[in-house]
mmCIF file of N, CA and C in Angstrom:
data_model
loop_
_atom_site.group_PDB
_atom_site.id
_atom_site.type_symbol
_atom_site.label_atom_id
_atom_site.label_comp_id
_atom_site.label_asym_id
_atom_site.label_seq_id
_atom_site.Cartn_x
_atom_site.Cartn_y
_atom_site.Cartn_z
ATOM 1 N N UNK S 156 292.050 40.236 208.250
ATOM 2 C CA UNK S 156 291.762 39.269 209.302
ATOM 3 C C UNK S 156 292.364 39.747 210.618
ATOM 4 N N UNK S 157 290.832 39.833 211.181
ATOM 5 C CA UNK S 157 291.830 40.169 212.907
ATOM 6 C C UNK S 157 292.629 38.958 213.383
ATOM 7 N N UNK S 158 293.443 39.641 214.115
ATOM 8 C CA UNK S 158 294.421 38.582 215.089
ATOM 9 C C UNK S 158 294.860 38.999 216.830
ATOM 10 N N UNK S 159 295.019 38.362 217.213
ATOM 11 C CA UNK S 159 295.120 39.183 218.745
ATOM 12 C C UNK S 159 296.431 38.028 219.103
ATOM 13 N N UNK S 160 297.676 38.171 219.357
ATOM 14 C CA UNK S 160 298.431 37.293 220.116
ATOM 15 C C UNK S 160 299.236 37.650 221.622
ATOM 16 N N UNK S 161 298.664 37.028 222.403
ATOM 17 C CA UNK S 161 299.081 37.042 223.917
ATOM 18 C C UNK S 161 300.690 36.851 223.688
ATOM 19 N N UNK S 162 301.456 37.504 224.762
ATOM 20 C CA UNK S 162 302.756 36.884 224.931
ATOM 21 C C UNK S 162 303.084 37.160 226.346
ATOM 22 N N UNK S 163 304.144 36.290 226.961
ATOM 23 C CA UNK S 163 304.467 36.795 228.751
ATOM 24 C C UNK S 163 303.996 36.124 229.902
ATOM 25 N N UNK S 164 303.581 35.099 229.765
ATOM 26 C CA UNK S 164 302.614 34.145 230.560
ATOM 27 C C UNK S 164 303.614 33.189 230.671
ATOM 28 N N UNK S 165 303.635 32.353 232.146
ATOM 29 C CA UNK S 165 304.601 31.592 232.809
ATOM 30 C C UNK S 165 304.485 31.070 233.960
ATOM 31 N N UNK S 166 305.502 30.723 234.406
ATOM 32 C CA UNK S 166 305.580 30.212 236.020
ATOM 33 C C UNK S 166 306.049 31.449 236.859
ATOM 34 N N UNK S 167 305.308 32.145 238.019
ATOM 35 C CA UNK S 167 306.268 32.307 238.654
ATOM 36 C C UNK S 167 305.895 32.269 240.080
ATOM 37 N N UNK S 168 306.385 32.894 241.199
ATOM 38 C CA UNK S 168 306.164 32.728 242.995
ATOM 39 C C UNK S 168 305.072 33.659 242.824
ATOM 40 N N UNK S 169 304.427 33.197 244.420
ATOM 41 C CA UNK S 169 303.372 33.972 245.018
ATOM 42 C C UNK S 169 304.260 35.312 245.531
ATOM 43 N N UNK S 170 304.065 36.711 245.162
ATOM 44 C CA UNK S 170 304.129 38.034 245.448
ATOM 45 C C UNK S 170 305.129 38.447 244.569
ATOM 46 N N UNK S 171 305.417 37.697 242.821
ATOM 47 C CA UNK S 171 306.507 38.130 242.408
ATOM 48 C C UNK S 171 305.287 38.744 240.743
ATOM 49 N N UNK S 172 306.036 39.097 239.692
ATOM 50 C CA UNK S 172 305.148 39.892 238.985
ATOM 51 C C UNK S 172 305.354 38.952 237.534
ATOM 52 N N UNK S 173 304.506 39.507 236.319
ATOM 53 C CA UNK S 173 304.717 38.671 235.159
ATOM 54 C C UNK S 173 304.176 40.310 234.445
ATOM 55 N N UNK S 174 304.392 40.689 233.081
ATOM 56 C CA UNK S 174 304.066 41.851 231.934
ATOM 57 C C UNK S 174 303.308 40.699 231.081
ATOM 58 N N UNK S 175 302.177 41.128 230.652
ATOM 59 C CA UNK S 175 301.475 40.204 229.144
ATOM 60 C C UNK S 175 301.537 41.392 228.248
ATOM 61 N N UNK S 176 301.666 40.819 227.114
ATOM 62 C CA UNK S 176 301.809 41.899 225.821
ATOM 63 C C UNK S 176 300.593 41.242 225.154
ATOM 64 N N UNK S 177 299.966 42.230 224.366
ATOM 65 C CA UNK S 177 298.670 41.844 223.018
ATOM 66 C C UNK S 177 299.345 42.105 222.229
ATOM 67 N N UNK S 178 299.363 41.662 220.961
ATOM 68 C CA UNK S 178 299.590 42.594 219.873
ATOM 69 C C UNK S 178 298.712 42.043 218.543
ATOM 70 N N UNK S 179 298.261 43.319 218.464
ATOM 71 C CA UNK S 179 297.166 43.277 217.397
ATOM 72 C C UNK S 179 297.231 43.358 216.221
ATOM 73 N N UNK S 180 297.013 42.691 215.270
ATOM 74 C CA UNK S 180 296.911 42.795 213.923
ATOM 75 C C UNK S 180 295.623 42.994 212.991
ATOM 76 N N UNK S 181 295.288 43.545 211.917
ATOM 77 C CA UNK S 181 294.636 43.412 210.997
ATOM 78 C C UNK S 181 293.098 44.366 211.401
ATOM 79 N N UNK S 182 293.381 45.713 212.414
ATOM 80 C CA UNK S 182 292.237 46.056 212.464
ATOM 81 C C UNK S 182 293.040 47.310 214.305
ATOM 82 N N UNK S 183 292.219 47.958 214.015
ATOM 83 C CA UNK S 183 292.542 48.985 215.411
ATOM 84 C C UNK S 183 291.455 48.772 216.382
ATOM 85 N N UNK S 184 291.410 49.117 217.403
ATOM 86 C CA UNK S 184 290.226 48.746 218.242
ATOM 87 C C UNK S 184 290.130 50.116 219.429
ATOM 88 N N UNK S 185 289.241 50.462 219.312
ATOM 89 C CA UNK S 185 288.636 51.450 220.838
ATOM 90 C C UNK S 185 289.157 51.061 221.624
ATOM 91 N N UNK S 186 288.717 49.601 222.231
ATOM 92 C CA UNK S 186 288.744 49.585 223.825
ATOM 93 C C UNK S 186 289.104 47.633 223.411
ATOM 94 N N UNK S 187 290.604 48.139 224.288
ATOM 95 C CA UNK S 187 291.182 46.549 224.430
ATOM 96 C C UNK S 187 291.145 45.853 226.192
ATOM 97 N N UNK S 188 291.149 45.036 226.174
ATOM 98 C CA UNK S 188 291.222 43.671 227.461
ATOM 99 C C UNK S 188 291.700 42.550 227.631
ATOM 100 N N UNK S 189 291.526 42.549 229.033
ATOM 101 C CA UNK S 189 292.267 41.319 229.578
ATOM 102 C C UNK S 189 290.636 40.267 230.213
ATOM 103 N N UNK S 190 291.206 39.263 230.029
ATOM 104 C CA UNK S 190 289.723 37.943 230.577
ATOM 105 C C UNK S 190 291.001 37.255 231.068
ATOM 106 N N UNK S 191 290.427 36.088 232.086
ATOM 107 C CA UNK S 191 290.995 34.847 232.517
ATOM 108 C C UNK S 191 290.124 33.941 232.657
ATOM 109 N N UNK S 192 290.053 33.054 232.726
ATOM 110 C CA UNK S 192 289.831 31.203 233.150
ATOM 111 C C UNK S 192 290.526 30.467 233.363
ATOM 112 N N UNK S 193 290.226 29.931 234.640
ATOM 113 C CA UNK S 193 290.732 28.897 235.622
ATOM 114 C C UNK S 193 289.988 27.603 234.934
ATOM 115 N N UNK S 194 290.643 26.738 235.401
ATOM 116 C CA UNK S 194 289.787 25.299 235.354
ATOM 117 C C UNK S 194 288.765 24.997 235.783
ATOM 118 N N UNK S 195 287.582 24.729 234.635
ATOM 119 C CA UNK S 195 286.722 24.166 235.289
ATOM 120 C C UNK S 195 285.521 25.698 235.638
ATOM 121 N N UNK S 196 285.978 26.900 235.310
ATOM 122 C CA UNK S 196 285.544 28.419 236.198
ATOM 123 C C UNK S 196 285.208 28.833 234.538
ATOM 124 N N UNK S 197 284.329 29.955 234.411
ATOM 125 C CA UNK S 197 284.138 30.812 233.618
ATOM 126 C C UNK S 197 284.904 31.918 233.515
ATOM 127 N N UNK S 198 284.687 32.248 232.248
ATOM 128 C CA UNK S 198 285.806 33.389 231.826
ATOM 129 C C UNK S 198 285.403 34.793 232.458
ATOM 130 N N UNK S 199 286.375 35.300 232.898
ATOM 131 C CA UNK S 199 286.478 36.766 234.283
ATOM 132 C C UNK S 199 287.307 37.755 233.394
ATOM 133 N N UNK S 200 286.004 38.856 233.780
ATOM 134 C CA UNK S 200 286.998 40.181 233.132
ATOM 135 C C UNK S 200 288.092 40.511 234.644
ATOM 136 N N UNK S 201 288.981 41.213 233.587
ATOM 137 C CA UNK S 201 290.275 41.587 234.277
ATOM 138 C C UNK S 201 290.434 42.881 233.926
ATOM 139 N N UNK S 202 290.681 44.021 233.021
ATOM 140 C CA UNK S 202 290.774 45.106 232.882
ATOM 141 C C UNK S 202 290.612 45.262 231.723
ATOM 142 N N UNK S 203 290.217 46.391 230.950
ATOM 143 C CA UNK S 203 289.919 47.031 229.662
ATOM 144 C C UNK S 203 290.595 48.546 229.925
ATOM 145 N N UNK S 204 291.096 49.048 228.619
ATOM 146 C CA UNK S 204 291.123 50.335 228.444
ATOM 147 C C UNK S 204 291.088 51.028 227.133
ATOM 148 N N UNK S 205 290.649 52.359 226.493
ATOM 149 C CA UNK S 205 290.309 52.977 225.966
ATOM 150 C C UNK S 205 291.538 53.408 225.080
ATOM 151 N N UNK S 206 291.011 54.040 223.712
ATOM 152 C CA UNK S 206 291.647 54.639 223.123
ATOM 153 C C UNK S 206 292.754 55.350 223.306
ATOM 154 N N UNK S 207 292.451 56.198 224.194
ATOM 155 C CA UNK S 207 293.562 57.245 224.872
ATOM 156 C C UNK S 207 294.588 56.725 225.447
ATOM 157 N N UNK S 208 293.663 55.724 226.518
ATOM 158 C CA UNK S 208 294.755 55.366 227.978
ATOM 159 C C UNK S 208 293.994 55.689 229.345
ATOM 160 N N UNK S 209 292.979 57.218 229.004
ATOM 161 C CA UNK S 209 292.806 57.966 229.983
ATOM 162 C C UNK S 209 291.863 57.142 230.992
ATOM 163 N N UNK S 210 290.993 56.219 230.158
ATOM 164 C CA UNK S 210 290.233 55.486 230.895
ATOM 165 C C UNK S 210 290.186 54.122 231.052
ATOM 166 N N UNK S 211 290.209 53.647 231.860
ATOM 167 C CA UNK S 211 290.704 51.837 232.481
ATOM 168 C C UNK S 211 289.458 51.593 233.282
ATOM 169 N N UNK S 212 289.329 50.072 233.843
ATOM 170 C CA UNK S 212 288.587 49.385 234.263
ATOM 171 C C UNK S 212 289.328 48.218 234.556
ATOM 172 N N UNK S 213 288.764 47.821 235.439
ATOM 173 C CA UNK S 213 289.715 46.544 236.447
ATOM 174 C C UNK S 213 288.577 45.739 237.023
ATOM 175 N N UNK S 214 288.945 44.857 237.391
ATOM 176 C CA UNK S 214 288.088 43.133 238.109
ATOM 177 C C UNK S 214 288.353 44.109 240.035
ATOM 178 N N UNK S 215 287.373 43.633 240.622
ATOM 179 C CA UNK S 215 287.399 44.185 242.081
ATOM 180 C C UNK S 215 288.860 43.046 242.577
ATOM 181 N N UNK S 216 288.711 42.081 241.955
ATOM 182 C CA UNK S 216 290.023 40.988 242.552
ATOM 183 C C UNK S 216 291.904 41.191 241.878
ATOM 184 N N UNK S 217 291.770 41.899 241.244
ATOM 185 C CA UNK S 217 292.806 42.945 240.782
ATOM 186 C C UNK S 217 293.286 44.032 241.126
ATOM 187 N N UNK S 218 292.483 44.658 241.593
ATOM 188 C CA UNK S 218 292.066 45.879 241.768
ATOM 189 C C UNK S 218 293.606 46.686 242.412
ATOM 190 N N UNK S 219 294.389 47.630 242.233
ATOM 191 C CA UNK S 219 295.253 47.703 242.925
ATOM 192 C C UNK S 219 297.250 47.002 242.893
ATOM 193 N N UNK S 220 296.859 45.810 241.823
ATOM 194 C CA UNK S 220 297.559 45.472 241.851
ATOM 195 C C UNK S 220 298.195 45.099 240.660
ATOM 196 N N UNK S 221 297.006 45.055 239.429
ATOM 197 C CA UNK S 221 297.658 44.974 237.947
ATOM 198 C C UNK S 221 297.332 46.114 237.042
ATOM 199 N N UNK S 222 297.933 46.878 236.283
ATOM 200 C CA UNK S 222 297.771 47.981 235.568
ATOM 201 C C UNK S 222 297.580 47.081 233.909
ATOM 202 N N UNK S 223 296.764 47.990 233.203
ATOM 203 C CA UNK S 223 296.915 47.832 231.881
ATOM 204 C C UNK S 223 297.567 49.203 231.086
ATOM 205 N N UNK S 224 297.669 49.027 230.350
ATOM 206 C CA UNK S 224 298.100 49.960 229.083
ATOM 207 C C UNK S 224 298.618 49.663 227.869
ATOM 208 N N UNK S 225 298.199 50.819 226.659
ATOM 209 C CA UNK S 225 298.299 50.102 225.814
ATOM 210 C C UNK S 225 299.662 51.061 225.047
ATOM 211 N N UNK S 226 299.912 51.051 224.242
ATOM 212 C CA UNK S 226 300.854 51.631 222.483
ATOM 213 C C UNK S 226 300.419 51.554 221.218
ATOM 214 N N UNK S 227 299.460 52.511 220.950
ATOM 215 C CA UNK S 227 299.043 52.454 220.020
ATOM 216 C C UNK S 227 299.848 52.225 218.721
ATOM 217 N N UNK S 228 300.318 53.376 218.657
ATOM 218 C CA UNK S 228 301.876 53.002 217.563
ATOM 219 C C UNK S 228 302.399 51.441 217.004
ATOM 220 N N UNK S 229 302.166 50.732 218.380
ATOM 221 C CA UNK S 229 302.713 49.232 218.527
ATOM 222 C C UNK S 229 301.524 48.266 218.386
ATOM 223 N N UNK S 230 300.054 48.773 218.205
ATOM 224 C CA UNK S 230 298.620 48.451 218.231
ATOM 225 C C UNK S 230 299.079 47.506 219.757
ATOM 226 N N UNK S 231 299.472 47.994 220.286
ATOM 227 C CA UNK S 231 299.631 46.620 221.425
ATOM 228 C C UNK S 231 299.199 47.069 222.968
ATOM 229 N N UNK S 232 298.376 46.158 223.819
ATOM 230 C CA UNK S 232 297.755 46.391 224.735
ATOM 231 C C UNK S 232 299.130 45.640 225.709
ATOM 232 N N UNK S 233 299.571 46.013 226.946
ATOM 233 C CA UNK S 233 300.207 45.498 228.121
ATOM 234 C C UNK S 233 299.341 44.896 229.273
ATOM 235 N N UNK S 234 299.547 44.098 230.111
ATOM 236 C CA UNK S 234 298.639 44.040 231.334
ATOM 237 C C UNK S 234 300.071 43.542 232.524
ATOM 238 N N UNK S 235 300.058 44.677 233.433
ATOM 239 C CA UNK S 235 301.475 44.003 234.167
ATOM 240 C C UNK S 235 300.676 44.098 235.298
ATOM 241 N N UNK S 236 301.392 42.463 235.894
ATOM 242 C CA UNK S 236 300.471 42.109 237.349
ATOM 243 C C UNK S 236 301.395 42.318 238.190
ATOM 244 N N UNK S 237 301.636 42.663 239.344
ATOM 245 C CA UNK S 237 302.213 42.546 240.306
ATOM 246 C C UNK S 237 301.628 41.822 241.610
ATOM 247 N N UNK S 238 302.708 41.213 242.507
ATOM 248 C CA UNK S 238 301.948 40.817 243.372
ATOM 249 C C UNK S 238 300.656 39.535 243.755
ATOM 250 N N UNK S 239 301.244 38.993 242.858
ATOM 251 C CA UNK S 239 300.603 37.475 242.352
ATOM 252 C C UNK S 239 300.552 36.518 243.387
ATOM 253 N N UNK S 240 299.234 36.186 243.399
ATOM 254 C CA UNK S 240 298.759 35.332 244.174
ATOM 255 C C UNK S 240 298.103 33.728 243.466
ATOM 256 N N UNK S 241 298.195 32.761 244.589
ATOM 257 C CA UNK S 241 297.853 31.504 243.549
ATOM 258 C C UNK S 241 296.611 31.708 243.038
ATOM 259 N N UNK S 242 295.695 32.679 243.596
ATOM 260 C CA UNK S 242 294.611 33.030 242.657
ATOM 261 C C UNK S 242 294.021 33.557 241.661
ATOM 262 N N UNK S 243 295.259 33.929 240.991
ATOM 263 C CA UNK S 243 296.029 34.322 239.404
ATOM 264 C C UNK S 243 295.878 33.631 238.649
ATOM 265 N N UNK S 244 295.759 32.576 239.174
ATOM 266 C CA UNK S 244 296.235 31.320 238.090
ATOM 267 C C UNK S 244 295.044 30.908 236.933
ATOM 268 N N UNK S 245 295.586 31.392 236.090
ATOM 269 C CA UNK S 245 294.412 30.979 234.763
ATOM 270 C C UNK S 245 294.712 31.291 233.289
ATOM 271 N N UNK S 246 294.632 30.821 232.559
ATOM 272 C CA UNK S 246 295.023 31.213 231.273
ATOM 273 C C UNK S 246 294.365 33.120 230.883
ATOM 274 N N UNK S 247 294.843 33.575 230.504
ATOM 275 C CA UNK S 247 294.757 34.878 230.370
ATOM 276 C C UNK S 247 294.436 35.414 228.641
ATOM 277 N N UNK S 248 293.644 35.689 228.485
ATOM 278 C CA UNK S 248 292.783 36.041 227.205
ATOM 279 C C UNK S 248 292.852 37.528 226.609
ATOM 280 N N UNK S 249 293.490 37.867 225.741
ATOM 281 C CA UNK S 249 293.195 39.584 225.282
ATOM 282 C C UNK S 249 291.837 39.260 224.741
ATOM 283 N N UNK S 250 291.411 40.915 224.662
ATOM 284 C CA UNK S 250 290.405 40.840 223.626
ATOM 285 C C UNK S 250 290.063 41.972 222.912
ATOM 286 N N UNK S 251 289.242 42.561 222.211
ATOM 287 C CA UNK S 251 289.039 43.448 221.682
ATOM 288 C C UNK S 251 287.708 43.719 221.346
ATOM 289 N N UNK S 252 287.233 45.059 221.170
ATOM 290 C CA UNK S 252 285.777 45.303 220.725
ATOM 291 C C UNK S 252 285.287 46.834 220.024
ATOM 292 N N UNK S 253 284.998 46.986 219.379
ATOM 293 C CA UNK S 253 284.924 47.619 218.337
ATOM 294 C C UNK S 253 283.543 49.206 219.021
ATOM 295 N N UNK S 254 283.488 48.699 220.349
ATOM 296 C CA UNK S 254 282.381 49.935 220.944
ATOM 297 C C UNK S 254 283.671 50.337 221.537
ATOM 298 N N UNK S 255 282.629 51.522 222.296
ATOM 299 C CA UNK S 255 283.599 52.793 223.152
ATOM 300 C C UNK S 255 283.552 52.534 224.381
ATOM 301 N N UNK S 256 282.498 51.781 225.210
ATOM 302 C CA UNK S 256 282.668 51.658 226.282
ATOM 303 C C UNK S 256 283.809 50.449 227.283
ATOM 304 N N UNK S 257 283.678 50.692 228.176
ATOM 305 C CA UNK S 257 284.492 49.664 228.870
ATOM 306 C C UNK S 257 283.366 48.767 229.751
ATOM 307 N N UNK S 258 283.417 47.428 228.891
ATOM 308 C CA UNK S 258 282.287 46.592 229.583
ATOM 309 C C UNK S 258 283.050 45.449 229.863
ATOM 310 N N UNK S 259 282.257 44.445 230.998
ATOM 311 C CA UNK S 259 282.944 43.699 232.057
ATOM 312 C C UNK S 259 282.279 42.202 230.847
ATOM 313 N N UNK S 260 281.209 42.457 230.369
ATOM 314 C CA UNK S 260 280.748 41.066 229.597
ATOM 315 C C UNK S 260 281.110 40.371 228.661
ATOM 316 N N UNK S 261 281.287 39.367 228.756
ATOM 317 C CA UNK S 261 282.095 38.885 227.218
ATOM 318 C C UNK S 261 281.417 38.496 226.144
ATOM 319 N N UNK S 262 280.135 38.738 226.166
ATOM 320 C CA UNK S 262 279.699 38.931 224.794
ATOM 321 C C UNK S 262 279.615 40.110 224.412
ATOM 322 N N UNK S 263 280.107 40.985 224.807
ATOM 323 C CA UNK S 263 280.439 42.481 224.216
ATOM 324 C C UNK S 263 281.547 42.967 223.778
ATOM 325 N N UNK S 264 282.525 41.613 223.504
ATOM 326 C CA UNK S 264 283.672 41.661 223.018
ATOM 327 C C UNK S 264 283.604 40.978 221.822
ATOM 328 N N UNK S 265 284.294 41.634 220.722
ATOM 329 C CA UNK S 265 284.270 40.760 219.201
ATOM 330 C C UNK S 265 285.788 40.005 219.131
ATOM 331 N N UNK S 266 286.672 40.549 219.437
ATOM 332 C CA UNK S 266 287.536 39.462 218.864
ATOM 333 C C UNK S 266 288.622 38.836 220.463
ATOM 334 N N UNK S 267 289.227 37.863 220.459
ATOM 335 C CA UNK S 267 289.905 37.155 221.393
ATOM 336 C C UNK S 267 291.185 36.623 220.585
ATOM 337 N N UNK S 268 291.962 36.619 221.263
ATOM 338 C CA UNK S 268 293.338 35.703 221.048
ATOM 339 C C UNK S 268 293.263 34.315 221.546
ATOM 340 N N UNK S 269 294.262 33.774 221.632
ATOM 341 C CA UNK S 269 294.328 32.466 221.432
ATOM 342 C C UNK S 269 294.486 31.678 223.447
ATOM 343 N N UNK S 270 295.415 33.172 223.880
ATOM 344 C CA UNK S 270 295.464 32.842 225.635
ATOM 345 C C UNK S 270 297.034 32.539 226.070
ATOM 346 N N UNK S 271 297.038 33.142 227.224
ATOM 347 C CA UNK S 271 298.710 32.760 227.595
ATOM 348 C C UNK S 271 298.451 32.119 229.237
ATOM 349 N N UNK S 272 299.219 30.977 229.408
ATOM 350 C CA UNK S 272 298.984 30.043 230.711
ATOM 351 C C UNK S 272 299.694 31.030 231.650
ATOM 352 N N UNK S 273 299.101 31.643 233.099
ATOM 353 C CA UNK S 273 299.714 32.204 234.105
ATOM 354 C C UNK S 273 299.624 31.727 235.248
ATOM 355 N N UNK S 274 300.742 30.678 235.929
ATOM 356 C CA UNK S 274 300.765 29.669 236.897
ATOM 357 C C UNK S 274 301.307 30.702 238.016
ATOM 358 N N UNK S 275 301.206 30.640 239.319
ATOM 359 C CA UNK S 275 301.577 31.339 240.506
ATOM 360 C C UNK S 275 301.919 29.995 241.154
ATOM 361 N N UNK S 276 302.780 29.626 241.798
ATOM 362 C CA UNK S 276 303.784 28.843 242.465
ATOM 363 C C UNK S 276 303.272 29.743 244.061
ATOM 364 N N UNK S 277 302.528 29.058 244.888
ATOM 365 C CA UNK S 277 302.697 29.050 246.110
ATOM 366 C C UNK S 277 303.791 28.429 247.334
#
């Protein structure tokens, strides 16, 4: 049984940073990610990356300012934001998918975690 559990999600100020951890159980995956949803908003890709590491993908509204990476060893994906703005604010979703590419759609993702709340304090 897959499992995906978010951890690292919180309160914090506008321009200060938060680390999310995945950690995966019950299955390895190609290409892991980050989604968010706001209230009331549809779910937004945020970054994916690949097997290696070598290759990433990011949201244009990120862009610059949150890195992903993963540890395989640890099956565990990172997403560290820096530079947080109140437009951060949304529960934050890993996910996983069993292709090679890095796609922005979320029905091209098979499995999801459960979500970690990321509040930005303006």
């Amino acid at each position: 049984q897959v499992q995906l559990v978010e951890s690292g999600g919180g309160l914090v100020q506008a321009g200060g940073s938060l680390r999310l951890s995945c950690a995966a159980s019950g299955g390895r995956f190609s290409v892991m990610g980050w989604f968010r949803q706001a209230p009331g908003k549809q779910r937004y890709f945020v970054a994916a990356i690949t097997w290696s590491g070598d290759d990433t993908q990011y949201g244009d509204s990120v862009k610059g300012r949150f890195t992903i990476s993963r540890d395989n060893a640890l099956n565990t994906v990172f997403l560290q934001m820096d530079q947080l703005n109140s437009a951060d604010t949304a529960v934050y979703y890993c996910a996983a998918r069993r292709g090679l590419a890095l796609v922005a759609q979320t029905t091209m993702w098979n499995y999801w975690g459960q979500g970690t709340q990321v509040t930005v304090s303006s």
